[in-house]
Short mmCIF file of C-alpha atoms in Angstrom, two decimals:
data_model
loop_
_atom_site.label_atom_id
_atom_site.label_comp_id
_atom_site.label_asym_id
_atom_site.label_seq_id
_atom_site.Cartn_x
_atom_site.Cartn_y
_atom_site.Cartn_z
CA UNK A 1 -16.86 -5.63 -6.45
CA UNK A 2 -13.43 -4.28 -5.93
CA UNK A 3 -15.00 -1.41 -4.48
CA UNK A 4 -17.20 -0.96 -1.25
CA UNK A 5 -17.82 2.49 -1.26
CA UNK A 6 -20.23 2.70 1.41
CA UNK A 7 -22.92 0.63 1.16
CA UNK A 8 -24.80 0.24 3.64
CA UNK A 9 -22.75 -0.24 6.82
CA UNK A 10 -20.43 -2.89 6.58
CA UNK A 11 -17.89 -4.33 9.30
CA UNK A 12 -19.70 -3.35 12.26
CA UNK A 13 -21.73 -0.37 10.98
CA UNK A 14 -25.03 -2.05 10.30
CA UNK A 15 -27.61 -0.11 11.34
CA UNK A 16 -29.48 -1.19 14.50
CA UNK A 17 -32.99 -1.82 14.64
CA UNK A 18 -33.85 1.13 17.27
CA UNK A 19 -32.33 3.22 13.71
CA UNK A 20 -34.47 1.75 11.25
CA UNK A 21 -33.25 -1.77 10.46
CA UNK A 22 -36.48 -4.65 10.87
CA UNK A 23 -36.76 -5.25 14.28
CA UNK A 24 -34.64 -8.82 15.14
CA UNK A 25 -36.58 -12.05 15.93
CA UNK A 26 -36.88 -12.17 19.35
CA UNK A 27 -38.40 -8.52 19.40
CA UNK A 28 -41.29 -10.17 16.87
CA UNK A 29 -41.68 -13.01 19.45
CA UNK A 30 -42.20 -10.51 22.20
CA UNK A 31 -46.26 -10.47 21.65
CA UNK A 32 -47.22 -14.10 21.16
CA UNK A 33 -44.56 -15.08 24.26
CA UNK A 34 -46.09 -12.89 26.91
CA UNK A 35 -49.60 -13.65 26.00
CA UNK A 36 -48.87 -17.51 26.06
CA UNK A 37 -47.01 -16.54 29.34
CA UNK A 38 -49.70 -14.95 31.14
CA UNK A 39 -52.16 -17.56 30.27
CA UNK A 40 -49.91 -20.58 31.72
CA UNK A 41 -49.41 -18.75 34.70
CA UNK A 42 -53.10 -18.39 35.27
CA UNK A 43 -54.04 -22.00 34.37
CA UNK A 44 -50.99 -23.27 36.41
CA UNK A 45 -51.69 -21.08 39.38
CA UNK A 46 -53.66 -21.96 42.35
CA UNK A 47 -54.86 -18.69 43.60
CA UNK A 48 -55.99 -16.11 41.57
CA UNK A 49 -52.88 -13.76 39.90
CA UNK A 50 -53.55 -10.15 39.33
CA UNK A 51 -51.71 -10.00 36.25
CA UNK A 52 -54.16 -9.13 33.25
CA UNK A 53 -52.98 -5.54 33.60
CA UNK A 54 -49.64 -7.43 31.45
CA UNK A 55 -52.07 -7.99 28.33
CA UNK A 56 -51.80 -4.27 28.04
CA UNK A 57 -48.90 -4.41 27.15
CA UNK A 58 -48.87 -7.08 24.06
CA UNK A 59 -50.66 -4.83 21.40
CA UNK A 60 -48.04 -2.07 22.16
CA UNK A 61 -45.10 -4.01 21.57
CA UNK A 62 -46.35 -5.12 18.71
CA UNK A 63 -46.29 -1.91 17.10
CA UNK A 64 -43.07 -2.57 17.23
CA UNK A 65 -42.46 -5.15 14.64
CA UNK A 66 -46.13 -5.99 12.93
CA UNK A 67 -48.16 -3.99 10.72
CA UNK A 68 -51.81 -2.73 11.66
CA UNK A 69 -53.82 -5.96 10.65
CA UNK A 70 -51.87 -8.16 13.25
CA UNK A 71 -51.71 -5.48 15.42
CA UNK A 72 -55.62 -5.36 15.96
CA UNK A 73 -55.73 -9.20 15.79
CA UNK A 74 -53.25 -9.43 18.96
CA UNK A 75 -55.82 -6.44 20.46
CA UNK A 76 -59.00 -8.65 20.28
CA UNK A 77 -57.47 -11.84 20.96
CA UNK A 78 -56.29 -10.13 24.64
CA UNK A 79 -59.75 -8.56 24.78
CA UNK A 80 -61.42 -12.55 24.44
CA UNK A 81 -58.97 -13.21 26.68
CA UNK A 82 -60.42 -10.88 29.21
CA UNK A 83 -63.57 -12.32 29.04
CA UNK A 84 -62.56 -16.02 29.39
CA UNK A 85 -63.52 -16.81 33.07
CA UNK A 86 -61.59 -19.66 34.16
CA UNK A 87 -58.58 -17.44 33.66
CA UNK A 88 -59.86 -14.43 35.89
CA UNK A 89 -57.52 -12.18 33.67
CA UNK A 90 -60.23 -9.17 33.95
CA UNK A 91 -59.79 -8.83 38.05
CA UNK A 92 -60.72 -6.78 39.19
CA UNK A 93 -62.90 -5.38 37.33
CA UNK A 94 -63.84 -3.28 34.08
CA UNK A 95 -61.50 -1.08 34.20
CA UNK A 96 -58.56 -3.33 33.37
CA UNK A 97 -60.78 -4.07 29.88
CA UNK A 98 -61.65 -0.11 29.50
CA UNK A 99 -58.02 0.58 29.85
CA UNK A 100 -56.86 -2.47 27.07
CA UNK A 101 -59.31 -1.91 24.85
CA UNK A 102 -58.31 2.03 24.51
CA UNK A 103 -54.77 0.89 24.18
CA UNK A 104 -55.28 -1.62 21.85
CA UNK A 105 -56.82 0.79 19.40
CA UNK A 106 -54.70 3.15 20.09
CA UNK A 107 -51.50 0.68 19.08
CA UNK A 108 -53.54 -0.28 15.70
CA UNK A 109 -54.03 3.54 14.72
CA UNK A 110 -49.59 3.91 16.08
CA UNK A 111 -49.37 0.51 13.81
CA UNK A 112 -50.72 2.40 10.61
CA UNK A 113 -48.65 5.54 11.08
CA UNK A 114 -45.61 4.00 11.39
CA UNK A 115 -46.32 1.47 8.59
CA UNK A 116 -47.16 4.10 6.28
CA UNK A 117 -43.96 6.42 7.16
CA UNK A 118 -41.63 3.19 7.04
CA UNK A 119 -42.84 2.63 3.68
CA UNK A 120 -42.46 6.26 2.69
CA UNK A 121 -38.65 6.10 4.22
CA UNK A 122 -37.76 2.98 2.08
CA UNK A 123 -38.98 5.26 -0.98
CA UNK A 124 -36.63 7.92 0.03
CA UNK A 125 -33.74 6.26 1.37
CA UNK A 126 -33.71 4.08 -2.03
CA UNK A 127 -33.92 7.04 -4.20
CA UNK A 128 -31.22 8.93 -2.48
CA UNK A 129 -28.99 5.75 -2.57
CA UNK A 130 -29.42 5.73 -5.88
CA UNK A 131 -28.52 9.09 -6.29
CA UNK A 132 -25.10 8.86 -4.08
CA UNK A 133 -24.02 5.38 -6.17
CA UNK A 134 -24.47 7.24 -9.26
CA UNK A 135 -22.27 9.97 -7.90
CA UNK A 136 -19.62 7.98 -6.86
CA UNK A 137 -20.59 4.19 -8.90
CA UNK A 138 -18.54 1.19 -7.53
CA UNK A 139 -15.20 1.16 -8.65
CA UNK A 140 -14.12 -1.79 -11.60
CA UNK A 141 -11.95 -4.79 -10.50
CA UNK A 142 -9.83 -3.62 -13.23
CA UNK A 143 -9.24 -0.67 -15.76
CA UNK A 144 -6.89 -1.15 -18.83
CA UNK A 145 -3.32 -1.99 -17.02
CA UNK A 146 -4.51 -1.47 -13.71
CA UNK A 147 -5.91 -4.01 -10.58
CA UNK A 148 -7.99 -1.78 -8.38
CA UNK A 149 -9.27 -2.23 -4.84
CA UNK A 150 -10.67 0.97 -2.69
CA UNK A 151 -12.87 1.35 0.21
CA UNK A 152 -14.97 4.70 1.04
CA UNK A 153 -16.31 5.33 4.52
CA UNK A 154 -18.42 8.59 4.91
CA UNK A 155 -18.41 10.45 7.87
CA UNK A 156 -22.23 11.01 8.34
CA UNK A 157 -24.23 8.39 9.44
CA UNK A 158 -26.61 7.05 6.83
CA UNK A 159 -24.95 8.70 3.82
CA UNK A 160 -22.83 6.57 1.14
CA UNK A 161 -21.14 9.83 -0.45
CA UNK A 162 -18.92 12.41 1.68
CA UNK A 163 -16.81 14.74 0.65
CA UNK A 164 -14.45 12.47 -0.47
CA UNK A 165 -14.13 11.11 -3.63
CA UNK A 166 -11.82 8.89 -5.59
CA UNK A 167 -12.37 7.65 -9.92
CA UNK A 168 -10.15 5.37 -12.28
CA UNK A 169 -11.01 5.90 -15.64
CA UNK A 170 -9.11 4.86 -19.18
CA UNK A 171 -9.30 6.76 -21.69
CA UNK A 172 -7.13 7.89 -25.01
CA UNK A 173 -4.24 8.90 -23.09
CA UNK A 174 -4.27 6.02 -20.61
CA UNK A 175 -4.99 5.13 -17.52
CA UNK A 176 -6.22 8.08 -15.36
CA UNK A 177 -6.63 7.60 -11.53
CA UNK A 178 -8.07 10.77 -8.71
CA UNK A 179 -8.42 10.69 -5.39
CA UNK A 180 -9.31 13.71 -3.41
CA UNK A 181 -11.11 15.66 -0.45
CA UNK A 182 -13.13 18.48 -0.71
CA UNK A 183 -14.07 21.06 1.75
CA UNK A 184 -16.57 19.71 4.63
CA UNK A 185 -17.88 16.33 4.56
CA UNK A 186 -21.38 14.36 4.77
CA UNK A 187 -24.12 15.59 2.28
CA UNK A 188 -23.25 19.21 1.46
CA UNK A 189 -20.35 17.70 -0.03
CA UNK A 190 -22.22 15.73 -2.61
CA UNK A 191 -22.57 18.37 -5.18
CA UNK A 192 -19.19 19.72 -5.20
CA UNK A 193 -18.28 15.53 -5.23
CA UNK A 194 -20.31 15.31 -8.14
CA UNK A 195 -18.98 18.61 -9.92
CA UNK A 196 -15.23 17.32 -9.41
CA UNK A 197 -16.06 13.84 -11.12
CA UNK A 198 -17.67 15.02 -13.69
CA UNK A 199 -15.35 17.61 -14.58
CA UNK A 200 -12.62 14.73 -14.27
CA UNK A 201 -14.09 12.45 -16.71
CA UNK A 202 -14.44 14.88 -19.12
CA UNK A 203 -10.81 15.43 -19.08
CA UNK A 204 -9.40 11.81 -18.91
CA UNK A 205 -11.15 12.16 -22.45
CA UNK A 206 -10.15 15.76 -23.64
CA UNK A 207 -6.91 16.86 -21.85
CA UNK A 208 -3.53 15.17 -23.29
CA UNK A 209 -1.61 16.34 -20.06
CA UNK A 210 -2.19 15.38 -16.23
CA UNK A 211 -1.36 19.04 -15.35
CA UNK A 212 -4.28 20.34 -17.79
CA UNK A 213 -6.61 17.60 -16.86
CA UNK A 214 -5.76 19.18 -12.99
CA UNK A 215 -6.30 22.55 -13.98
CA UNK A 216 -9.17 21.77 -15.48
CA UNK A 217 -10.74 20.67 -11.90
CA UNK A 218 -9.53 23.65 -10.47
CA UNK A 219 -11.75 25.74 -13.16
CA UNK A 220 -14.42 23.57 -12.41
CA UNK A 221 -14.71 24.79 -8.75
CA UNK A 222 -13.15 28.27 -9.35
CA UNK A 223 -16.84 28.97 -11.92
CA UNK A 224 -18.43 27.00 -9.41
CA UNK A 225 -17.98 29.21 -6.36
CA UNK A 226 -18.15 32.29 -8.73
CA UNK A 227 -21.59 33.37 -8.03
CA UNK A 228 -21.50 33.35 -4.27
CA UNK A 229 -20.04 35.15 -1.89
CA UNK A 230 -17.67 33.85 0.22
CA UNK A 231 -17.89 30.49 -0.90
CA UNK A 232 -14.85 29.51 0.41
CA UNK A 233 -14.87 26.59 -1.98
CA UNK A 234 -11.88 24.06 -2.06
CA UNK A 235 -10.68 20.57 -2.31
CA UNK A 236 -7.34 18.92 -2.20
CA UNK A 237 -6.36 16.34 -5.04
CA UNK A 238 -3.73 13.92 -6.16
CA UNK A 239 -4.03 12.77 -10.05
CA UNK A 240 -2.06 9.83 -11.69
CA UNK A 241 -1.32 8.56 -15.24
CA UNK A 242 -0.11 5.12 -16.13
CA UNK A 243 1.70 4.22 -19.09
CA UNK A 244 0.11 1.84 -21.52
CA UNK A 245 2.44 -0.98 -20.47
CA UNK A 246 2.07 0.36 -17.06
CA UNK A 247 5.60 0.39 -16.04
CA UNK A 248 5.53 3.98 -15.18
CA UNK A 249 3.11 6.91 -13.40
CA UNK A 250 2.98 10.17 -13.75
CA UNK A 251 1.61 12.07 -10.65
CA UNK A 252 0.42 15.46 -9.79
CA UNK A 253 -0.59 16.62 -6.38
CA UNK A 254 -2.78 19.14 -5.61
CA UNK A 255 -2.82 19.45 -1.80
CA UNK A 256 -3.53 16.28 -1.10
CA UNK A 257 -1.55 13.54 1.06
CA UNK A 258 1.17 11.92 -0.88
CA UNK A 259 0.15 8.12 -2.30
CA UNK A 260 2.53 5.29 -1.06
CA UNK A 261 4.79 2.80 -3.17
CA UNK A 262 4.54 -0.62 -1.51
CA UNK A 263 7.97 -2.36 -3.38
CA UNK A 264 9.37 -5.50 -1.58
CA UNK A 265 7.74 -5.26 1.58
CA UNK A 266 8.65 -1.57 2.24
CA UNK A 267 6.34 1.35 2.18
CA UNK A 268 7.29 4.61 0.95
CA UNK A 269 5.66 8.01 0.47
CA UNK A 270 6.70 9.52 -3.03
CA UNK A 271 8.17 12.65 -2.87
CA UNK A 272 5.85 15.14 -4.96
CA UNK A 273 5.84 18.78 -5.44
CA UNK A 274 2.65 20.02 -3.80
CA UNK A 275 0.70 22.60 -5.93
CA UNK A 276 -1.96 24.40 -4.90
CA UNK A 277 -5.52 23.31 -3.71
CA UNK A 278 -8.37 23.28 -6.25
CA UNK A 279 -10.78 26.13 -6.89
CA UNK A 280 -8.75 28.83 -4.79
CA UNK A 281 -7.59 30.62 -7.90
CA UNK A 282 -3.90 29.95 -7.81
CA UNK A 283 -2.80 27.83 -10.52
CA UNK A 284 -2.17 30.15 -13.11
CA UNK A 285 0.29 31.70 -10.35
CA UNK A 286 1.93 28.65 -9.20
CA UNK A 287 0.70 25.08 -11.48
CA UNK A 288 1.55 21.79 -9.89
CA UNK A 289 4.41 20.43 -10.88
CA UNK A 290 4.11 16.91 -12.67
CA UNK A 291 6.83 13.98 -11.31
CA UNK A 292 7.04 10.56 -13.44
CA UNK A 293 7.91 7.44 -11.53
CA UNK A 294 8.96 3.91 -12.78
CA UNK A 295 7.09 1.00 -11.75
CA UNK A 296 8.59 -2.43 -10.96
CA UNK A 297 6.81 -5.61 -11.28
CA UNK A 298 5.12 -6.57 -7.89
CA UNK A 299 4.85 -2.56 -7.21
CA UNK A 300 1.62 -1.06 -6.07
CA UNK A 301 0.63 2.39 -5.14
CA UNK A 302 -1.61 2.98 -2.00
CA UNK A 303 -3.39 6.06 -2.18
CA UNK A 304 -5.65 7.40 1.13
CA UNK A 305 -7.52 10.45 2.24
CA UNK A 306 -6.67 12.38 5.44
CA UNK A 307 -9.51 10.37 7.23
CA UNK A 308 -6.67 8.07 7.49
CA UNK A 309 -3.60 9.90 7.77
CA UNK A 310 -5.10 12.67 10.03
CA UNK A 311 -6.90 9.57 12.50
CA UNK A 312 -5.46 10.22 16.38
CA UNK A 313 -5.22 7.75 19.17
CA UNK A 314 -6.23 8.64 22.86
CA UNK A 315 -3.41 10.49 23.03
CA UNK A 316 -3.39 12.29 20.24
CA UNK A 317 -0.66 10.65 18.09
CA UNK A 318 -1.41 10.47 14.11
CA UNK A 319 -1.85 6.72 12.65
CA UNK A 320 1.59 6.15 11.45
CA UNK A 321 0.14 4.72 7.82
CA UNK A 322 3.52 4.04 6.28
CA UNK A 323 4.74 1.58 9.04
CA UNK A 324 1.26 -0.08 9.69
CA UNK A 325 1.05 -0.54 6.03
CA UNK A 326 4.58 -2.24 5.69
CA UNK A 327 3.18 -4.89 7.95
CA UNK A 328 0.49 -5.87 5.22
CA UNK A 329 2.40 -5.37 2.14
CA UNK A 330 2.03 -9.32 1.53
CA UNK A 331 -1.58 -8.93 1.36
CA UNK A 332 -3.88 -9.24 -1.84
CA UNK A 333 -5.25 -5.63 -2.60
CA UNK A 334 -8.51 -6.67 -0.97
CA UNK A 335 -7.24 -7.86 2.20
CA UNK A 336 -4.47 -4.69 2.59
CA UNK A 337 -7.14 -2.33 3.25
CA UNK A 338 -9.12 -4.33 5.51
CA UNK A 339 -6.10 -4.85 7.34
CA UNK A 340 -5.40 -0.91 7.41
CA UNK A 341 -9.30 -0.28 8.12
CA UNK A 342 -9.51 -2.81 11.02
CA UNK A 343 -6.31 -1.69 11.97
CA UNK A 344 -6.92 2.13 12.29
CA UNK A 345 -10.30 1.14 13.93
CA UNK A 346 -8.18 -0.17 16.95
CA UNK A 347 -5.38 2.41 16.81
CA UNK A 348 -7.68 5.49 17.49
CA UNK A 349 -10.82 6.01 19.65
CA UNK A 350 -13.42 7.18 17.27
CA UNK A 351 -13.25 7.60 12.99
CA UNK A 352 -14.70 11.31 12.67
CA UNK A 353 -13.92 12.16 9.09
CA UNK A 354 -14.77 10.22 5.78
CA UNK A 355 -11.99 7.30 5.16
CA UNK A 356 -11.12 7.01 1.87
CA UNK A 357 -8.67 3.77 0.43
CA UNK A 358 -7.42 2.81 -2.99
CA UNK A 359 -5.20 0.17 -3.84
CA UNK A 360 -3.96 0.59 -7.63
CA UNK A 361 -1.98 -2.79 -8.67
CA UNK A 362 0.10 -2.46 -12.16
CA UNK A 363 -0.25 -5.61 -14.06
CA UNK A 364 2.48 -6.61 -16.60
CA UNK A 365 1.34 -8.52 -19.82
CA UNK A 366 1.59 -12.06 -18.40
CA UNK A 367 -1.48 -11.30 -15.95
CA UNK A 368 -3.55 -9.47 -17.96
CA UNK A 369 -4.74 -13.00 -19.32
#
């Protein structure tokens, strides 16, 4: 895929076992180890060790990483253990095998809860993944004239959809691309995410002009928020159009950072009129204002949200995205914005806001082949 748009946690972000992941092997090894352990060191012992109290221990971590069947087998294998005299496990007396016994039915009875709630979980978490990719589906390799690339990091932990959002979709009047930020991030954002898209692919169909198909978002939000009070509801955008022979774009910004030309080895911010954020009521007062670029062979147009642009070091300073990206402009598409992700990842001290990257490569007709 072309896209990774938060699956999972990727590069780093898996999550650890102590945050629902399976438990590794060595944690699963834990049980069988220490009861093999304290047996050798009985047997190979001279004198007496007082260490049964250590059996206690075995059906507990086993809740850990096995379900309630092998949970109660590693229970009644240290309570035969107990009882096997040569290794003198029960000294000194019947309380150690009181005090095992109650723990090792307590761990079978922890066993089944947690089994039961980490299947329940897996239910859930699938579900609601399913719901996020269908909100924000993994982006093609390639639409119509265009080579695409992008990479989506949400804010929230555990979450594949923020409140960022980016689509490329072809349609009768070309080759329509969106990127954009709305108003808070993590799951709240989802259904104003899913509101924007929507409202976008119906006008990559309907609306013969990028400002209209804009506008249109902006309505989207403005009926939206209608009905409550203070909704406060708002999201920046930047919309482009490529030509059928994709030699040229036509952009439209709507509050959001400018995209980048990357043309022999140089990156440049295009100069765009900014027009007013969606959904705030404004664009029948002052519409956004529509520039049309041309495109050279090799060009490509880097596009990022202000996870990236806005990203501080310890000292505050913003990631300077237009000179770190010069220094990959060799790269494939793929490779650039792992480059820029690793990159900002080092530059600043912690990622707090979703990270949004698309990479949008214009192919002539000799490589559409």
């Amino acid at each position: 895929m072309a896209s990774r748009a938060a699956s999972g946690r990727r590069n780093g972000e898996e999550r650890g076992w102590l945050r629902g992941s399976p438990p590794p092997r060595w944690v699963r090894a834990l049980p069988p180890a220490l009861l093999v352990g304290v047996c050798a060191a009985e047997l190979a012992s001279r004198q007496p060790l007082d260490i049964g109290f250590l059996l206690g221990t075995i059906p507990s971590l086993a809740v850990l990483s096995y379900g309630p069947v092998a949970t109660g087998v590693f229970g009644c294998v240290v309570i035969l253990l107990l009882h096997v005299p040569p290794l003198q496990l029960n000294h000194p007396g019947n309380t150690d095998l009181w005090t095992i016994t109650f723990i090792a039915v307590l761990s079978v009875f922890v066993s089944l809860v947690r089994s039961r709630r980490d299947a329940h979980l897996v239910t859930v978490r699938t579900v609601a993944e399913a719901a996020q990719l269908a909100v924000l589906p993994p982006l093609p390799e390639r639409v119509g004239p265009l080579r695409c690339a992008g990479l989506y990091r949400a804010a929230q932990s555990e979450t594949l959809v923020g409140g960022d959002f980016f689509d490329v979709r072809e349609g009768p009047y070309g080759v329509r691309a969106l990127m954009g930020d709305v108003q808070g991030h993590g799951l709240s954002a989802v259904g104003t995410v899913a509101s924007l898209l929507g409202a976008f692919r119906e006008a990559v169909l309907d609306q013969r002009d990028l400002e209209a198909a804009a506008a249109r978002l902006d309505r989207r939000l403005v009926v939206d928020s209608a009905g409550t009070e203070h909704a406060e509801l708002f999201a920046t955008a930047v919309l482009l159009e490529f030509s059928a022979s994709a030699d040229a774009v036509r952009l439209v910004s709507c509050g959001h950072p400018h995209p980048l030309l990357l043309r022999g080895g140089q990156a440049v911010e295009l100069d765009l009129e900014p027009g007013a954020p969606l959904g705030i009521g404004f664009f029948d007062i002052c519409p956004p204002q529509g520039r049309s670029v041309r495109l050279e062979p090799g060009d490509r147009l880097f596009l990022a949200s202000d996870g990236v642009t806005e990203s501080r070091d310890h000292a505050g300073a913003f990631y300077p995205l237009a000179d770190r990206l010069a220094k990959f402009a060799e790269e494939s598409p793929t490779a650039l914005i792992d480059s820029v992700w690793e990159d900002l990842l080092r530059f600043c001290t912690a990622v707090r806001d979703d990270v949004t990257m698309l990479v949008l490569t214009p192919l002539r007709d000799d490589d559409r082949e």
